[in-house]
PDB file of C-alpha atoms in Angstrom:
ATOM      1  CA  UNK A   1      -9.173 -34.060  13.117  1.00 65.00           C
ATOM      2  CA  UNK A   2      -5.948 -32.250  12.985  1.00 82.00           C
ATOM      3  CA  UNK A   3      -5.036 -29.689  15.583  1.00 90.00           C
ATOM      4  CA  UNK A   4      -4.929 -27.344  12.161  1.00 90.00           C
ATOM      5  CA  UNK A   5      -8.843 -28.779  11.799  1.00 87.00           C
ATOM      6  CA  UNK A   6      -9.472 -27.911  15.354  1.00 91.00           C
ATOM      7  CA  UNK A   7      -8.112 -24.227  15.250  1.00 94.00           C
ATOM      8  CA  UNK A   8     -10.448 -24.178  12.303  1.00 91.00           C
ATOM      9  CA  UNK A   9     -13.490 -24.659  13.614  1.00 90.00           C
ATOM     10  CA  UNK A  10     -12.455 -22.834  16.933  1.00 94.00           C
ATOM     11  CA  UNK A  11     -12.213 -19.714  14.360  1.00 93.00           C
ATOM     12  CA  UNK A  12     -16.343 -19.933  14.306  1.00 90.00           C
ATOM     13  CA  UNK A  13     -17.209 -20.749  17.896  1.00 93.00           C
ATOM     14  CA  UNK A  14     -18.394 -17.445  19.045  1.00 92.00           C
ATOM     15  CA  UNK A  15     -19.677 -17.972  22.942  1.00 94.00           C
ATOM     16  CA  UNK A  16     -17.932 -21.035  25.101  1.00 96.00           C
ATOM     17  CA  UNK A  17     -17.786 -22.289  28.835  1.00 98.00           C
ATOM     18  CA  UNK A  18     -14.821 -21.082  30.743  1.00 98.00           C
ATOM     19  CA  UNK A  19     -14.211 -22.262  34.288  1.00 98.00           C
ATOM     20  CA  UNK A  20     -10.314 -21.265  35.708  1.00 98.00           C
ATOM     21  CA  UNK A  21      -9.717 -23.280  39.067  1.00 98.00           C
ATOM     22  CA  UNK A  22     -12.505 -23.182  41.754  1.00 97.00           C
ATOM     23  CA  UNK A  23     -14.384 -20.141  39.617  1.00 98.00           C
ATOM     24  CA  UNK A  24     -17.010 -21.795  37.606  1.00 97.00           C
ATOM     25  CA  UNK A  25     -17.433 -22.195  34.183  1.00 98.00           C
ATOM     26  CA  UNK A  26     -19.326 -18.844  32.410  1.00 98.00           C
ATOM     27  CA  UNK A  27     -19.722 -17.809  29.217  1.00 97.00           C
ATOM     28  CA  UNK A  28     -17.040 -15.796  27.569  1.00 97.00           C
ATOM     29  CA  UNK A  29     -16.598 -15.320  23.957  1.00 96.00           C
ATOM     30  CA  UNK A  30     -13.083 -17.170  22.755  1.00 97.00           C
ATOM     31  CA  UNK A  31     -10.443 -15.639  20.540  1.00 97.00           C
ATOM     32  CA  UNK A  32      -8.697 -18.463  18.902  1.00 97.00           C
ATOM     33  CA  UNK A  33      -4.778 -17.677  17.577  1.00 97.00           C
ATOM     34  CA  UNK A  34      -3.374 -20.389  15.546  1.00 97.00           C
ATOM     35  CA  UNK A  35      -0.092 -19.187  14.704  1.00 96.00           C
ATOM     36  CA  UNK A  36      -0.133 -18.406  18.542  1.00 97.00           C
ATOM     37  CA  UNK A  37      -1.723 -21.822  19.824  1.00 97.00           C
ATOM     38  CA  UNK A  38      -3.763 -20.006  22.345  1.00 98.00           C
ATOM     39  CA  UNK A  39      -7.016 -18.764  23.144  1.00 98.00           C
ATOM     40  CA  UNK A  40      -7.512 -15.234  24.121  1.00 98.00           C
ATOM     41  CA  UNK A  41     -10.266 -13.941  26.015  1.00 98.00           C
ATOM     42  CA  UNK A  42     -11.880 -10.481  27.231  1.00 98.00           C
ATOM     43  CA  UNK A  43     -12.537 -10.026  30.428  1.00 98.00           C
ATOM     44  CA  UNK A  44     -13.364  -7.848  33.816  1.00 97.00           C
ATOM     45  CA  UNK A  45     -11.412  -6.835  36.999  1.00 97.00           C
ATOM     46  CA  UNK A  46     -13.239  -8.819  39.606  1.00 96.00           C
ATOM     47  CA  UNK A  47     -14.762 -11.705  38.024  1.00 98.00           C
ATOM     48  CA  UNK A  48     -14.491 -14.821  39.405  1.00 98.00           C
ATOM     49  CA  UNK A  49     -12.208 -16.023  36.033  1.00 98.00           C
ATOM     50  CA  UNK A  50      -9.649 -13.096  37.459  1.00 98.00           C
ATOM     51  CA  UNK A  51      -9.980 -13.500  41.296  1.00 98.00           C
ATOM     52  CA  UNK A  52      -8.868 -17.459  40.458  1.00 98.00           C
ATOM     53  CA  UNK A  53      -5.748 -16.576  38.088  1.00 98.00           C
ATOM     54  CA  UNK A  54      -4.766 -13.595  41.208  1.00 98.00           C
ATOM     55  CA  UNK A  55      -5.434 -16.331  43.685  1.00 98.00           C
ATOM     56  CA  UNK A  56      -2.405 -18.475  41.734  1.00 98.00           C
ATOM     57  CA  UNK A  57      -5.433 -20.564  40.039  1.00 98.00           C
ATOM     58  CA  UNK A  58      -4.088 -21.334  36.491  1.00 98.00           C
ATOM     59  CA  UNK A  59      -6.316 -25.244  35.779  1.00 98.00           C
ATOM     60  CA  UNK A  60      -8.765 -24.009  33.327  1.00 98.00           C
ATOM     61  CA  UNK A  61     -11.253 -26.048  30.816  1.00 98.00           C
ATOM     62  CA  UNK A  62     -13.075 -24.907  27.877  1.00 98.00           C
ATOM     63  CA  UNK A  63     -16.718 -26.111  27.329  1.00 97.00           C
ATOM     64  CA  UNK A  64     -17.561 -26.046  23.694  1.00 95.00           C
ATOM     65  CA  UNK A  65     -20.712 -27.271  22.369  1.00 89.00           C
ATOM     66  CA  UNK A  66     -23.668 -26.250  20.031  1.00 66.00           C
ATOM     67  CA  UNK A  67     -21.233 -24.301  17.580  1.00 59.00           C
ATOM     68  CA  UNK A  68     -20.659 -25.449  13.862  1.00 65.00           C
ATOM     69  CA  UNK A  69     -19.576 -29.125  14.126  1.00 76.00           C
ATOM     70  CA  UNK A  70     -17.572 -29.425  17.012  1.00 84.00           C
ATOM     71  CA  UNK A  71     -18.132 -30.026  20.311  1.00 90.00           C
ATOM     72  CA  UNK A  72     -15.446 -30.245  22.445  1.00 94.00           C
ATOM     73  CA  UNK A  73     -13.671 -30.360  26.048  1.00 97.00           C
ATOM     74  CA  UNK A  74     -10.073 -27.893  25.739  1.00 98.00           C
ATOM     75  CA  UNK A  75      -8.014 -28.430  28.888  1.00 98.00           C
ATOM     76  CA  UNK A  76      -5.081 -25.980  29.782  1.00 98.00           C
ATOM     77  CA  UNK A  77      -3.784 -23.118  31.776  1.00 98.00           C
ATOM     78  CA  UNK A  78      -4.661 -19.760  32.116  1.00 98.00           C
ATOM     79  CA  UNK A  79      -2.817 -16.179  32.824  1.00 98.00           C
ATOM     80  CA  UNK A  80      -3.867 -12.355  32.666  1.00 98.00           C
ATOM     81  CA  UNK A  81      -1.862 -10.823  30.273  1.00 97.00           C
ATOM     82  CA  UNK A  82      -1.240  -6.539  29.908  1.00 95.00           C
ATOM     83  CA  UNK A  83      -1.157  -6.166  26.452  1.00 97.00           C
ATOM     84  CA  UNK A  84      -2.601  -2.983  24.786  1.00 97.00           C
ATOM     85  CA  UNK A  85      -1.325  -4.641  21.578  1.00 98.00           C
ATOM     86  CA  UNK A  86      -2.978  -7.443  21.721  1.00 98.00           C
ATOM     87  CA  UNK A  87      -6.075  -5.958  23.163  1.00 98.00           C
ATOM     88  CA  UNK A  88      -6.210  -3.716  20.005  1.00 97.00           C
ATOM     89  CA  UNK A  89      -6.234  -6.730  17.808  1.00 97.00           C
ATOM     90  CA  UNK A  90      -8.925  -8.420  19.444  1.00 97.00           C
ATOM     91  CA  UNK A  91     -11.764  -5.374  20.094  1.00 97.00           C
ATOM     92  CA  UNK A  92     -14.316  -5.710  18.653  1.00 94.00           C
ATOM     93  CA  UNK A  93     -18.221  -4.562  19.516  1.00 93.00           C
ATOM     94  CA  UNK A  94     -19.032  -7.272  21.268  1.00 89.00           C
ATOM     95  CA  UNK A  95     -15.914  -5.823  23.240  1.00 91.00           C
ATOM     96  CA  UNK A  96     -16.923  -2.932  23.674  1.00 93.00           C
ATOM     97  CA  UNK A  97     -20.974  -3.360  24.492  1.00 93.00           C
ATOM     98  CA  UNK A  98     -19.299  -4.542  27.872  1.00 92.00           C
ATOM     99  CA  UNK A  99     -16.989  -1.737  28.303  1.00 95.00           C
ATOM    100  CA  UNK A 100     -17.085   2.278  28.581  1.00 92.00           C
ATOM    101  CA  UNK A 101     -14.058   1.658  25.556  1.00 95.00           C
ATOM    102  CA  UNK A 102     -10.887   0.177  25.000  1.00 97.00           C
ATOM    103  CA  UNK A 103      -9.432   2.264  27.784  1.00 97.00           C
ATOM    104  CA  UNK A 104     -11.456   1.512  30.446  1.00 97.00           C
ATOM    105  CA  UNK A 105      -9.111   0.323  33.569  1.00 96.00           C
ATOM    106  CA  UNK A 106     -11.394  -2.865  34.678  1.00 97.00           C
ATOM    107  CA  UNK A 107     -10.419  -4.376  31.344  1.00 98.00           C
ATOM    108  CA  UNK A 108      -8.672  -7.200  31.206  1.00 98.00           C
ATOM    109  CA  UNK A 109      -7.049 -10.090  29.165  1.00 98.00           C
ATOM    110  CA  UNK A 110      -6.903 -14.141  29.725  1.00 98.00           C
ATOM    111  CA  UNK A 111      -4.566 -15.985  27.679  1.00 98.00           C
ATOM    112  CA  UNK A 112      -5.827 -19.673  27.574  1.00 98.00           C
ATOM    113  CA  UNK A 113      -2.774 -22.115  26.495  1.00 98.00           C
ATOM    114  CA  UNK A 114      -4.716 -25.783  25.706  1.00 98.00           C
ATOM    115  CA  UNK A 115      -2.682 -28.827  26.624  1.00 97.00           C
ATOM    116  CA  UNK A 116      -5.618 -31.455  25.329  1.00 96.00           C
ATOM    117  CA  UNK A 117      -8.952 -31.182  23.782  1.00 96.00           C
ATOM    118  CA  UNK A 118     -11.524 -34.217  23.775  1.00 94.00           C
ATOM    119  CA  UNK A 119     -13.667 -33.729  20.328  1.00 91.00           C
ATOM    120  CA  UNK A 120     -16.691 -34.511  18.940  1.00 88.00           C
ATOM    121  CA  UNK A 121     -17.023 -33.631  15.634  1.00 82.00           C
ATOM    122  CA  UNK A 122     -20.622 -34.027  14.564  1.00 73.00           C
ATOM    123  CA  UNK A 123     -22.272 -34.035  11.306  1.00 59.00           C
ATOM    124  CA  UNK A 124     -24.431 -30.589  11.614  1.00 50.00           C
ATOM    125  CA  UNK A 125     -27.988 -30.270  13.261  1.00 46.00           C
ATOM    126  CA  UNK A 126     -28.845 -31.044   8.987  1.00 42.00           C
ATOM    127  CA  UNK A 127     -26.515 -34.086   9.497  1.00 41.00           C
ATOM    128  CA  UNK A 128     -28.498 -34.955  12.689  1.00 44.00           C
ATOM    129  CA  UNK A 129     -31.603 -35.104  11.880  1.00 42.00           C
ATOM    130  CA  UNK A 130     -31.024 -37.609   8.772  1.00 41.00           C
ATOM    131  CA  UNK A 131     -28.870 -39.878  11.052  1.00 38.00           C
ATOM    132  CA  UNK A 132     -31.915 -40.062  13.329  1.00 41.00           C
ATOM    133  CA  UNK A 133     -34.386 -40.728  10.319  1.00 45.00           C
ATOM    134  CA  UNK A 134     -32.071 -43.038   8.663  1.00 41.00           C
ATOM    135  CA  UNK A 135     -31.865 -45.029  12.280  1.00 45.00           C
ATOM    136  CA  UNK A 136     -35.409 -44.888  12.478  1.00 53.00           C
ATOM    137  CA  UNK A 137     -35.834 -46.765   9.170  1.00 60.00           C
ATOM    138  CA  UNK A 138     -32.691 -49.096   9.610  1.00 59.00           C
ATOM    139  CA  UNK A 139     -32.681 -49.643  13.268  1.00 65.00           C
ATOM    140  CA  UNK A 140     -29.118 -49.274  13.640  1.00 59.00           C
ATOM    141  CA  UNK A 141     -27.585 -46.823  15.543  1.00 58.00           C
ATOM    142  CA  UNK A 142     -27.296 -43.348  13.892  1.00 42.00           C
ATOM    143  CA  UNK A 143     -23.848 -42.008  13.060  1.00 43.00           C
ATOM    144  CA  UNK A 144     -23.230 -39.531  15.041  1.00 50.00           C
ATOM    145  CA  UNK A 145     -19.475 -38.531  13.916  1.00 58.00           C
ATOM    146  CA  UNK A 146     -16.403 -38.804  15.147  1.00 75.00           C
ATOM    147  CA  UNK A 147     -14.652 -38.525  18.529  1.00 76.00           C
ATOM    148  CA  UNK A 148     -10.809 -38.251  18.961  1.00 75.00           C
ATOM    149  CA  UNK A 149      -8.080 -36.230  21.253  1.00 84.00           C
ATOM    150  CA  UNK A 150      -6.159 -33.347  20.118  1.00 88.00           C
ATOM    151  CA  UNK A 151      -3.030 -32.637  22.037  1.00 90.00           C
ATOM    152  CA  UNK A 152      -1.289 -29.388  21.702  1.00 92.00           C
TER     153      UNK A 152
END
């Protein structure tokens, strides 16, 4: 898989583990930028993903898994960014469920830059299930896809 491949199937990941230093990893919903190799992220004032970055905490990893084809483990650093621009771009109502609207003052914006990601590019829960038949009936192991490093 190319990094191109990777930013691909990033594109339809829509809920991912995010842990920034000590905080631990939570769910956040990603927003993958190609052309900008990072991944951006909405956010809160006073969640533990902030109180890490304001603490000088930048270590982050991404936990993806259960989404398309990919699973995967990014690695990389994390900032909060101030950028009505960009948070215009990237609102959305999922966005806004969690907010009182794009101007509410808790908001605020992670930029994730990867270094590495460890893949696992699997055939599909379709793909799955016939590699487990087809080892069943063979009694070799089942081909579970492939696994390589991206580096960014």
């Amino acid at each position: 898989m190319s990094k191109s491949e990777f930013w691909k199937e990033m594109d339809d990941v829509r809920a991912a583990m995010l842990g920034i230093g000590s905080a631990r990893h939570v769910p956040m919903s990603p927003y993958p930028n190609e052309k900008e190799g990072v991944i951006w992220f909405i956010t809160a004032k006073g969640t533990d993903l902030v109180k890490a970055i304001e603490a000088g905490e930048t270590e982050s990893s991404l936990i993806v898994t259960g989404n398309g084809e990919m699973h995967a483990r990014v690695e990389g650093k994390s900032e909060l960014v101030q950028d009505r621009k960009k948070l215009e771009e990237l609102w959305n109502p999922v966005a806004s469920s969690w907010f009182e609207g794009i101007d509410d003052p808790d908001i605020r914006l992670i930029r994730f830059d990867p270094d590495f990601a460890e893949v696992w590019a699997t055939k599909g829960s379709i793909g799955f299930a016939i590699q487990i038949a087809k080892a069943k009936v063979t009694d070799e192991q089942p081909d579970m896809g492939d696994h390589f490093e991206v580096r960014f």
